[in-house]
Coordinates of C-alpha atoms (C1' of nucleotides) in Angstrom, one line a residue:
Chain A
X1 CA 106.9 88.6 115.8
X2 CA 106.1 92.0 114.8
X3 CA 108.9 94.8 115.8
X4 CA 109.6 98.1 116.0
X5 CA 112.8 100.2 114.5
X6 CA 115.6 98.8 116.5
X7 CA 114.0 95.9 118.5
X8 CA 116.4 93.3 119.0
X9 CA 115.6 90.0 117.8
X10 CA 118.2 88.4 119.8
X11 CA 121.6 89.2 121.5
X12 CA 125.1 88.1 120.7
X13 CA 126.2 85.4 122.5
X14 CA 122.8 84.2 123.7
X15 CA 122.0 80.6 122.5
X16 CA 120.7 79.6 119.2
X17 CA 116.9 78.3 119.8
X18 CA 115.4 79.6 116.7
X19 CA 116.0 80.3 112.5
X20 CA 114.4 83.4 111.8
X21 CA 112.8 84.2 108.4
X22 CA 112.1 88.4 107.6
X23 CA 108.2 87.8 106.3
X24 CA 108.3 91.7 105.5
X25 CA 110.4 95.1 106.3
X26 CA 114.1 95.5 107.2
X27 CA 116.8 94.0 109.5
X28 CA 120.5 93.8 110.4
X29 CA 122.7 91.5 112.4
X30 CA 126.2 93.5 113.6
X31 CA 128.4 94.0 116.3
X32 CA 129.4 96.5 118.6
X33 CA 133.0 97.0 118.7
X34 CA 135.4 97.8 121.5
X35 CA 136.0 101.1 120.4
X36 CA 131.9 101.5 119.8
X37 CA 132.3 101.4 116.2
X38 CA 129.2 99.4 114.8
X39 CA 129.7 96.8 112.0
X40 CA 127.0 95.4 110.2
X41 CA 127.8 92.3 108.7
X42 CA 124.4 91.1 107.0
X43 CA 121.3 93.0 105.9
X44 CA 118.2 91.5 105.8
X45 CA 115.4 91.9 103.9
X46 CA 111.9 90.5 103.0
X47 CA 112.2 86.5 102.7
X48 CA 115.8 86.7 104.0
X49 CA 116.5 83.7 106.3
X50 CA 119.1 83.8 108.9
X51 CA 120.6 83.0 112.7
X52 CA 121.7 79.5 111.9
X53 CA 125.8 80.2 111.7
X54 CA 127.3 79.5 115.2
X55 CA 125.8 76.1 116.5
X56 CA 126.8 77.3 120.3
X57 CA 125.2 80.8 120.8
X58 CA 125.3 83.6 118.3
X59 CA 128.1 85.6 117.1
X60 CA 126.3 88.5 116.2
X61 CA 123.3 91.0 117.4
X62 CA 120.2 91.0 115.3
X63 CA 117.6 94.1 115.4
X64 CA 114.8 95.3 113.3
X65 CA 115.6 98.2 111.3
X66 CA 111.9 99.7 110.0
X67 CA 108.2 99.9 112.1
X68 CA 107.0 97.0 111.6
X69 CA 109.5 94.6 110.4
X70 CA 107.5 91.0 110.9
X71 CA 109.9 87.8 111.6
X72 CA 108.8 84.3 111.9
X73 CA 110.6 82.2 114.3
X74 CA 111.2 78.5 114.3
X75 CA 112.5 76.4 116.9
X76 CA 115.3 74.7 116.2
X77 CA 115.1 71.4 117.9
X78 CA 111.6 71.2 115.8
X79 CA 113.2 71.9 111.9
X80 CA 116.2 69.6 113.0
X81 CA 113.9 66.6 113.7
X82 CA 111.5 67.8 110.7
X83 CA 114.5 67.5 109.0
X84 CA 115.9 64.0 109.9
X85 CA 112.8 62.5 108.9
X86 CA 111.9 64.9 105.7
X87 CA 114.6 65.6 103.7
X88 CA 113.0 67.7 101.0
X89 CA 113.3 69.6 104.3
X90 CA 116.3 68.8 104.7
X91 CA 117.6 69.8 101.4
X92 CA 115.6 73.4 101.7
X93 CA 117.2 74.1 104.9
X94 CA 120.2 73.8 103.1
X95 CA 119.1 76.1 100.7
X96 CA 118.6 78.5 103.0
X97 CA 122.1 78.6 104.5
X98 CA 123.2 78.5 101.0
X99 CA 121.0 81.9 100.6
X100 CA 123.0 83.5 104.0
X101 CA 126.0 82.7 101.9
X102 CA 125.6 83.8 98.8
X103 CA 124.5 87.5 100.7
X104 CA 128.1 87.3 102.9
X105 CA 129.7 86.4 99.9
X106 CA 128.4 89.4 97.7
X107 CA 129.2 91.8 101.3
X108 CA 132.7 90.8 100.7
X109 CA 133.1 91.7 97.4
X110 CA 131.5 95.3 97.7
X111 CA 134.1 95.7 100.9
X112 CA 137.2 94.4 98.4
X113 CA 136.3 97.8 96.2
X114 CA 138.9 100.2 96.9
X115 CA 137.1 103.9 96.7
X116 CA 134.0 104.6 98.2
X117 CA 132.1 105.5 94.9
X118 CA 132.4 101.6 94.3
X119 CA 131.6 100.9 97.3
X120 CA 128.4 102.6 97.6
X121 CA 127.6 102.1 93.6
X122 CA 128.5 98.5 94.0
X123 CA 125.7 98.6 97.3
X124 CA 123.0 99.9 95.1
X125 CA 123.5 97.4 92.1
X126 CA 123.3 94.7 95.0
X127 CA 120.6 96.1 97.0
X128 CA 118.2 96.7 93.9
X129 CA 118.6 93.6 92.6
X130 CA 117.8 91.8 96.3
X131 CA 114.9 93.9 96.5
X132 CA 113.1 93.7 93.3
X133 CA 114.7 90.3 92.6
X134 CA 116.4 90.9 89.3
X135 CA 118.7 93.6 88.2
X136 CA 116.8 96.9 88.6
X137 CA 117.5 100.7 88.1
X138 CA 115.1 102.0 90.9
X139 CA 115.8 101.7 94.5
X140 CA 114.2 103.0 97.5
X141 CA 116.6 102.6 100.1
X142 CA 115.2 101.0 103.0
X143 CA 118.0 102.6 105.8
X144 CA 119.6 105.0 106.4
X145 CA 123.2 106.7 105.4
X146 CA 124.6 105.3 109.3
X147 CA 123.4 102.2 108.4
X148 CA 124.7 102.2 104.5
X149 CA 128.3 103.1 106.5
X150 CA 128.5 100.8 109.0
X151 CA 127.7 98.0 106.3
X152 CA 130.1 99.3 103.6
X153 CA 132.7 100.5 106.8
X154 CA 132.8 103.8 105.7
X155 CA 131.6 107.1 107.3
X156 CA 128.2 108.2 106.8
X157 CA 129.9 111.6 105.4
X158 CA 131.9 109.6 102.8
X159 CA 128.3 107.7 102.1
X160 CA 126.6 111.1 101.6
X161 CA 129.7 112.9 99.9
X162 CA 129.9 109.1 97.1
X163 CA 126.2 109.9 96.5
X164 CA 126.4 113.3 96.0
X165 CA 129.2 112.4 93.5
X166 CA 127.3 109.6 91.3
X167 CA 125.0 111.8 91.2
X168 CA 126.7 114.3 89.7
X169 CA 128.5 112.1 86.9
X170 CA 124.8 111.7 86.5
X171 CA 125.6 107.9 86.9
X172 CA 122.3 108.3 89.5
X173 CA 119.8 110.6 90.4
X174 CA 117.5 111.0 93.3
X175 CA 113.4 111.5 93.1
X176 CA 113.8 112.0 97.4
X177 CA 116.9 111.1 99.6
X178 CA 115.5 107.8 100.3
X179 CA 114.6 106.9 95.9
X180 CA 117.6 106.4 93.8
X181 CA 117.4 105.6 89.9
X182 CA 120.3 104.0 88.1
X183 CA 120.9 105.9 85.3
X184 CA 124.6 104.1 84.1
X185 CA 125.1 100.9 85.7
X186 CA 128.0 100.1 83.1
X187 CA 129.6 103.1 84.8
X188 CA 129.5 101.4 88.6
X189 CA 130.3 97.4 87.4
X190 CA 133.1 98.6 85.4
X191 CA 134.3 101.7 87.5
X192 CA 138.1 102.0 87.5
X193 CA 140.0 104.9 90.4
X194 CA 141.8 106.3 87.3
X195 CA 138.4 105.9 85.1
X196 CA 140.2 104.1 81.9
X197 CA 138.8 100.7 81.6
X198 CA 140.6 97.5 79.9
X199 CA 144.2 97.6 80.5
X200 CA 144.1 94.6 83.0
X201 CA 147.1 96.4 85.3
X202 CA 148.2 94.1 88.1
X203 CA 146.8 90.7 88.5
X204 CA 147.5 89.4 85.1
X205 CA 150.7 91.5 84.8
X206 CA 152.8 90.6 87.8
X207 CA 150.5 88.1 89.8
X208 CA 149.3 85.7 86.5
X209 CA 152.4 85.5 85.4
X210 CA 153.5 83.7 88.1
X211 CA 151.1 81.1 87.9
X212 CA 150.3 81.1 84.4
X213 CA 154.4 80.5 84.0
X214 CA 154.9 77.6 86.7
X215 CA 151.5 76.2 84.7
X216 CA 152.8 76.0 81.4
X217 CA 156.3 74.6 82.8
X218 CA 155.3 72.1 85.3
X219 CA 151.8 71.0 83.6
X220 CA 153.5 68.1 82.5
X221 CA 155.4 66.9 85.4
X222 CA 151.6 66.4 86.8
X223 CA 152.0 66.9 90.6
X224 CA 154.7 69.6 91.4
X225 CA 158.0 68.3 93.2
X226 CA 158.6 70.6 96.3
X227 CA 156.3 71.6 99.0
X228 CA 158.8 73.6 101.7
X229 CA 156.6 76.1 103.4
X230 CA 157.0 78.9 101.4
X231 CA 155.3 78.0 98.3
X232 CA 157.6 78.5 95.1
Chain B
X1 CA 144.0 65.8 93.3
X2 CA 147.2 66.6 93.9
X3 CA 148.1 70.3 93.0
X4 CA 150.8 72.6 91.9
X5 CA 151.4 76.2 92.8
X6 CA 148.9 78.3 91.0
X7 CA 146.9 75.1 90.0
X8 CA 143.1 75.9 89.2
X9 CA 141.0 73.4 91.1
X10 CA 137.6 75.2 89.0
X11 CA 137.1 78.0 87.3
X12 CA 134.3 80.8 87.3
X13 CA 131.4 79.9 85.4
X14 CA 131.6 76.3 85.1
X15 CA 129.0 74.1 86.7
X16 CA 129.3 72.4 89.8
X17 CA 130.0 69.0 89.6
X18 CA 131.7 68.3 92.7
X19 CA 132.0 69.1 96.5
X20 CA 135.6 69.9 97.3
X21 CA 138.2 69.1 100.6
X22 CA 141.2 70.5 101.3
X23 CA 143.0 67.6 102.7
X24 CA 146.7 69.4 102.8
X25 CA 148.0 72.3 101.6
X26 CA 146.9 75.7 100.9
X27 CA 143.9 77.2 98.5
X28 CA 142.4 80.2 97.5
X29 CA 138.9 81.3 96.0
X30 CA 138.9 84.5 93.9
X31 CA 137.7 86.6 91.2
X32 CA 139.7 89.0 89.3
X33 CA 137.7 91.5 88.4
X34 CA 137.5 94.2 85.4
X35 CA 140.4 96.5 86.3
X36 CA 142.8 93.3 87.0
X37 CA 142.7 93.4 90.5
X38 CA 142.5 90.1 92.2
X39 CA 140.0 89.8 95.1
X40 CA 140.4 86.4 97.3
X41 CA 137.4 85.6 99.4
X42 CA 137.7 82.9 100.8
X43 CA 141.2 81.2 102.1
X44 CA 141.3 77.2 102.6
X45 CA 143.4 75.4 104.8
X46 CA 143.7 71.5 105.1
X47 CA 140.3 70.7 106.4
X48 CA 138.3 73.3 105.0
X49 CA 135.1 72.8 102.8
X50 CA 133.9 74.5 100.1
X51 CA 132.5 74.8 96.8
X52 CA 129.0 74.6 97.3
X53 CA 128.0 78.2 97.4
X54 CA 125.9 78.2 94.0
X55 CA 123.9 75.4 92.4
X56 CA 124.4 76.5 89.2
X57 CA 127.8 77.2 88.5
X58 CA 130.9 78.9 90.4
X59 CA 130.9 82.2 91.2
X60 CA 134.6 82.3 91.7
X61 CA 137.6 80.3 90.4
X62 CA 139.5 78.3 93.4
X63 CA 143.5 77.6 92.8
X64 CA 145.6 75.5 95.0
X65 CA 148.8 78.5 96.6
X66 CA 150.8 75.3 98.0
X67 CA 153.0 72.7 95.7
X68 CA 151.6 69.4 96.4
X69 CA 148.2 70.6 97.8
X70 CA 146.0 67.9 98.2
X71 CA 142.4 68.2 97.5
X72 CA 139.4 65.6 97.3
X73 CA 136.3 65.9 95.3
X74 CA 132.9 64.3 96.0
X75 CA 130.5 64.3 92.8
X76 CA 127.8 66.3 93.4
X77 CA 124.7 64.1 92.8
X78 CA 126.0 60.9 94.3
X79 CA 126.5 63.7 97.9
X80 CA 123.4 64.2 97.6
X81 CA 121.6 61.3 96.9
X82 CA 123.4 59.8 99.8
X83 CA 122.2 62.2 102.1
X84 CA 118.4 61.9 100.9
X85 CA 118.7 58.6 102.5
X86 CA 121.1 58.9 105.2
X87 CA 119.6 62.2 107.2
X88 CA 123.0 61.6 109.6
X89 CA 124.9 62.7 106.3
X90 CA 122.7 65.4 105.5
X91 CA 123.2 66.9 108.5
X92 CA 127.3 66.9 108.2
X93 CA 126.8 68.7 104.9
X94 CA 124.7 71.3 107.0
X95 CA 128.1 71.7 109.3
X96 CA 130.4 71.9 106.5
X97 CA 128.3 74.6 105.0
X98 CA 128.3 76.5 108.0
X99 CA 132.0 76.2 108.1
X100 CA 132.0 78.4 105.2
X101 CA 129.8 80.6 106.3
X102 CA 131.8 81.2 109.4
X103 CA 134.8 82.1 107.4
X104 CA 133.3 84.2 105.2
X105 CA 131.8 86.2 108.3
X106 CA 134.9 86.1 110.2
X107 CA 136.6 87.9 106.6
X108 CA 133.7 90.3 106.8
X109 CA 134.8 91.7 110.6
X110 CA 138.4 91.7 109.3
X111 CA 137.9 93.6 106.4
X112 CA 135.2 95.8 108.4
X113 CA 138.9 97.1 110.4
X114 CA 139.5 100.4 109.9
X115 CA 143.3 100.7 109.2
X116 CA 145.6 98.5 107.7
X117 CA 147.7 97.3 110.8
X118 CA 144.2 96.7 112.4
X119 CA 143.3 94.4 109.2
X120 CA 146.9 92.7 109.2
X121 CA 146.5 91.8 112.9
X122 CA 143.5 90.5 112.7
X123 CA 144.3 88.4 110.3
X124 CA 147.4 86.8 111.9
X125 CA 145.2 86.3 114.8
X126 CA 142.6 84.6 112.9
X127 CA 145.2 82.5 110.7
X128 CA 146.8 81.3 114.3
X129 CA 143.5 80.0 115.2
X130 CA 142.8 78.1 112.0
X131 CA 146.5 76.6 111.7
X132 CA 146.5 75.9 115.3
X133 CA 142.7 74.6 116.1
X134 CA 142.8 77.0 118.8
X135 CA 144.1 80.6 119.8
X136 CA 147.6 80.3 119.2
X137 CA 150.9 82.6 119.3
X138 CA 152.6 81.2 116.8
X139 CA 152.3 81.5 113.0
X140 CA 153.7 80.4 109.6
X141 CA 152.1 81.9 107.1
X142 CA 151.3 79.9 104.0
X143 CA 150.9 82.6 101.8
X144 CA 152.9 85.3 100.3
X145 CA 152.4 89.1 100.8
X146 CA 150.5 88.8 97.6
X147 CA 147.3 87.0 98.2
X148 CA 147.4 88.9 102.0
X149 CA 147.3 92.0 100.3
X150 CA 144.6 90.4 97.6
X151 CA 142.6 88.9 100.4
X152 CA 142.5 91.9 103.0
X153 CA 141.7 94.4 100.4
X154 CA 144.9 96.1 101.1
X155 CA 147.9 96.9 98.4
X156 CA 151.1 94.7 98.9
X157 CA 153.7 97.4 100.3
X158 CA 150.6 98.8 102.8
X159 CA 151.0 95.1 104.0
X160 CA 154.3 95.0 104.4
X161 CA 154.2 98.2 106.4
X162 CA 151.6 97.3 108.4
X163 CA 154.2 94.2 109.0
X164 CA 157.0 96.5 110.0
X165 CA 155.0 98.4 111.9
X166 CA 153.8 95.9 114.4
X167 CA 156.9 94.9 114.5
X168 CA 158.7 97.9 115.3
X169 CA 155.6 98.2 118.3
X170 CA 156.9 94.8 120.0
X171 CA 153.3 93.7 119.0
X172 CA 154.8 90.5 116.8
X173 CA 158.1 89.2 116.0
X174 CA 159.5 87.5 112.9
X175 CA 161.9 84.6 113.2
X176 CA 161.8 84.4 109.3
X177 CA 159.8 85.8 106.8
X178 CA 156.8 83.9 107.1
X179 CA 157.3 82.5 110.7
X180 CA 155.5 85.0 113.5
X181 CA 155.2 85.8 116.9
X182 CA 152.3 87.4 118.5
X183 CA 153.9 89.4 121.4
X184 CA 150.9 91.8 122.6
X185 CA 147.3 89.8 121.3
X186 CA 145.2 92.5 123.8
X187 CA 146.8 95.2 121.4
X188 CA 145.7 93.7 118.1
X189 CA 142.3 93.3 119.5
X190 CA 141.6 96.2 121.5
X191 CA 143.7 98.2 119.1
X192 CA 142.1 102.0 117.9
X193 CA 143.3 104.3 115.2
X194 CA 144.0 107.1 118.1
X195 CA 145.3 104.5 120.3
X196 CA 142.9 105.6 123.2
X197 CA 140.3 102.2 124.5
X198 CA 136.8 102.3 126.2
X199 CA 135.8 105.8 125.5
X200 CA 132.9 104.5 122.8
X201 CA 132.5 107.2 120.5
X202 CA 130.1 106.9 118.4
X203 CA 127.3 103.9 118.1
X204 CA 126.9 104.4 121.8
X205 CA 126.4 108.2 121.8
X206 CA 124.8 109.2 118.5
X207 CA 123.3 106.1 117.0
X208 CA 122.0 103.6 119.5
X209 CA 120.6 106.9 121.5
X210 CA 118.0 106.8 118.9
X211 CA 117.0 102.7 118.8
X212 CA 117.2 103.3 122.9
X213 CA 114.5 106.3 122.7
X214 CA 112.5 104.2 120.6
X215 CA 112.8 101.4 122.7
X216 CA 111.7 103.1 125.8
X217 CA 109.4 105.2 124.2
X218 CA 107.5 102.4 121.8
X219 CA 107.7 99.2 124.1
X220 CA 104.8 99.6 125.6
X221 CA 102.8 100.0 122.6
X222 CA 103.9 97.3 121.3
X223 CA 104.4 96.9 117.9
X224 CA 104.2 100.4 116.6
X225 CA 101.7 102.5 114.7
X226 CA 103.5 103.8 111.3
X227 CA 105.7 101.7 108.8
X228 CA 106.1 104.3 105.5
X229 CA 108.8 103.9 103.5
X230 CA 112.2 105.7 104.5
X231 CA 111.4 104.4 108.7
X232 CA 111.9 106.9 110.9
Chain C
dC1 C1' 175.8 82.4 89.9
dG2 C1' 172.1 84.3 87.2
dT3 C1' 167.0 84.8 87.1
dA4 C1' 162.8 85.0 88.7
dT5 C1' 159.8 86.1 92.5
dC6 C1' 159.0 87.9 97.0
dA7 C1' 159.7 91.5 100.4
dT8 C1' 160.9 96.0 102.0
dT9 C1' 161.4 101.0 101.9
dG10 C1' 161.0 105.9 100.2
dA11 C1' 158.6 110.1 98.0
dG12 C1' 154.5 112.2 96.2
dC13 C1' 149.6 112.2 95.6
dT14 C1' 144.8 110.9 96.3
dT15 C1' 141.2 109.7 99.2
dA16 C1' 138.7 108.9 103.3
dG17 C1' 138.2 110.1 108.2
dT18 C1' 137.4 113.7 111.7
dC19 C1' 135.5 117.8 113.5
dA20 C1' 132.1 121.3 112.9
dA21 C1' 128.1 123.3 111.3
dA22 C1' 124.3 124.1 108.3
dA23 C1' 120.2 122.4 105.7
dA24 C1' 116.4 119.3 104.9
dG25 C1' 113.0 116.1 106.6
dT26 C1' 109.7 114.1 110.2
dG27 C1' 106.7 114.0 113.8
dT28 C1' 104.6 116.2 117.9
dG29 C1' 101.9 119.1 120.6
dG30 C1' 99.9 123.5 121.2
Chain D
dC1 C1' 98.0 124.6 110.9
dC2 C1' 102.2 126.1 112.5
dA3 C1' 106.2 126.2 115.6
dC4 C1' 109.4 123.3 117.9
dA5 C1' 112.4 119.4 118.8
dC6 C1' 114.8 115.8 116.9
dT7 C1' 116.8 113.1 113.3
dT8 C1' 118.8 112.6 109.0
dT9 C1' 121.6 114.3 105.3
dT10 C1' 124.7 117.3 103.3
dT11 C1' 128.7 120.3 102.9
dG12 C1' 133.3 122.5 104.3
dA13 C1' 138.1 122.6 106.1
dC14 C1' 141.7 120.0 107.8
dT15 C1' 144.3 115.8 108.8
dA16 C1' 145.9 111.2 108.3
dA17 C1' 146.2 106.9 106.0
dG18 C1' 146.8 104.1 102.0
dC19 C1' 147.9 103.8 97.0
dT20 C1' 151.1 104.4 93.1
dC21 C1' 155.4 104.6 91.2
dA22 C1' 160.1 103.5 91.8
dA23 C1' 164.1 101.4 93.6
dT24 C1' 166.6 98.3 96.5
dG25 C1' 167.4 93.9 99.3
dA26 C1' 166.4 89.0 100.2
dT27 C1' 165.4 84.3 98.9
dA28 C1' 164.8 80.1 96.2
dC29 C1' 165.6 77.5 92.0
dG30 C1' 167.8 75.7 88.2

DNA sequence: CGTATCATTGAGCTTAGTCAAAAAGTGTGG
DNA sequence: CCACACTTTTTGACTAAGCTCAATGATACG
């Protein structure tokens, strides 16, 4: 199946009848909100797999985003009886949902950052490594700024403006709009709002303690003695 | 495995060696990253799956929230040879897999919210659902303000604003703390930073004009003529 | 009844969103 | 080949929302 920039390759809430696999180019799966904000939730590239979440009908659109973007389809009903009688197939079909995981998981941790220079830094990192298929400095970024925002839930300004600003803490520079180089990763994986590094503010301060305390004091009466909603 | 506050069921980094259950009780998955801020990604209630994500070893530590939090663990290789032969068995793993990946999607569209009271109701909504089996108006939440705030990317006092504020709207009510009533569901789904619904501002009229064009213009051809990198 | 933690509220500051417009690419047809 | 139309990207000015720091209640536990 061979599509063009923003083909759909099938509609929320339609039923699930096939696993897709990108064989080359660029694609998205999103949703439209009520207030026509667009959210994309997963971006897939080359040798992604995806469309197997909701058992029903799917939760989310999918579309090509490049000319060209090829997907292979396959019916559903076929790999789940492949699969009952082959489970080397079985266990790579697992694999694969494993795979949408891991990318929803990682999507989830470039959201938790809290400014948008970690955001957008944080995509890079990610989408570099997805693309060459081990940490890499040199990106060409297969969408565009709209589509960067609506994945990182930021504005495309903000996108442009976090850019603009690596670039000029030379933590990355640009040989075209669309070609980043990574010139300080340590700079993105360690980046801090107030820019000092090491002094481990919150979690271990106020939140650790909590647990780390009751740990130490109760590890010996083994299995805790109150449960009242509430926690402690 | 019964479990204390604060308990850690795994930790980051070591190998996978078992498949885990929450039977009853409350857990979290997390990573606490550089700066000391605490990111939870996934949230498990009795029921819940997980575990599985890499085959290697954990990408984040899990930690039971609840005094006497019960959790089961099924060894890894004995799961798995089991299902080899039993394709029935292979297929529930498939389902409990997708269970996470449901979760982590529906975190995804929360975190995707705009502003804070947007995140927070969401997230009642979504707890309801999960507690209850089904869309529900009732909620006692298991957690503190804390791991909220942790888990929607938000800091503790914009939670407990965000609290306050719905509150103050009639959109939930508190009969204690953690025990809440969802008054107005339409306005935590529908609801808009500028409080105005339907006019769809933007995908509608400056993005999706383009894939439309395209569409129209391209569908006859088929499937395109250029691919270069950077699209259109 | 102290002593933690959890929860709420206030004041000031930083950052991202919004509105607006200009600049830089990209492809098309004359 | 160049001018035109269109999209993508960048930049500016202003506004609004959330974070930080700080302090004050509320609640559970020993």
């Amino acid at each position: 199946m061979r599509c063009y920039h923003g083909q759909t390759i099938y509609d929320e809430g339609t039923p699930v009848e096939y696993w897709h696999r990108v064989v080359s180019g660029t694609a998205r799966r999103f949703v439209v909100r009520p207030d026509g904000r667009r959210q994309i939730i997963d971006l897939l590239l080359a040798g992604d797999v995806f469309g197997f979440g909701a058992r029903g009908s799917h939760s989310f659109t999918a579309e090509a985003i490049r000319d060209g973007t090829v997907v292979a389809r396959y019916p559903r009903s076929r790999l789940e009886s492949v699969a009952r009688s082959d489970t080397r197939v079985a266990q790579e079909v697992l694999e694969m949902a494993l795979g949408e995981t891991g990318r929803l998981q990682d999507l989830i941790l470039i959201l938790g950052r809290t400014t948008a220079q970690e955001k957008v830094g944080a995509f890079l990192l990610h989408l570099a490594e997805r693309l060459a298929g081990h940490p890499a400095d040199r990106v060409i970024l297969p969408i565009s700024r709209y589509d960067i925002a609506d994945y990182l839930a930021l504005s495309v300004e903000t996108v442009s403006r976090a850019l603009t600003s690596l670039k000029r803490n030379r933590i990355i520079t640009f040989t075209g709009t669309r070609q980043v180089a990574i010139l300080d990763r340590g700079a993105i994986e360690t980046s801090n709002p107030l820019g000092q590094v090491g002094d481990r503010p919150r979690a271990e301060r106020e939140r650790m303690s909590a647990s780390d305390a009751r740990m130490f004091d109760s590890a010996d009466f083994g299995p805790s003695r109150a449960t009242g909603v509430g926690g402690r």
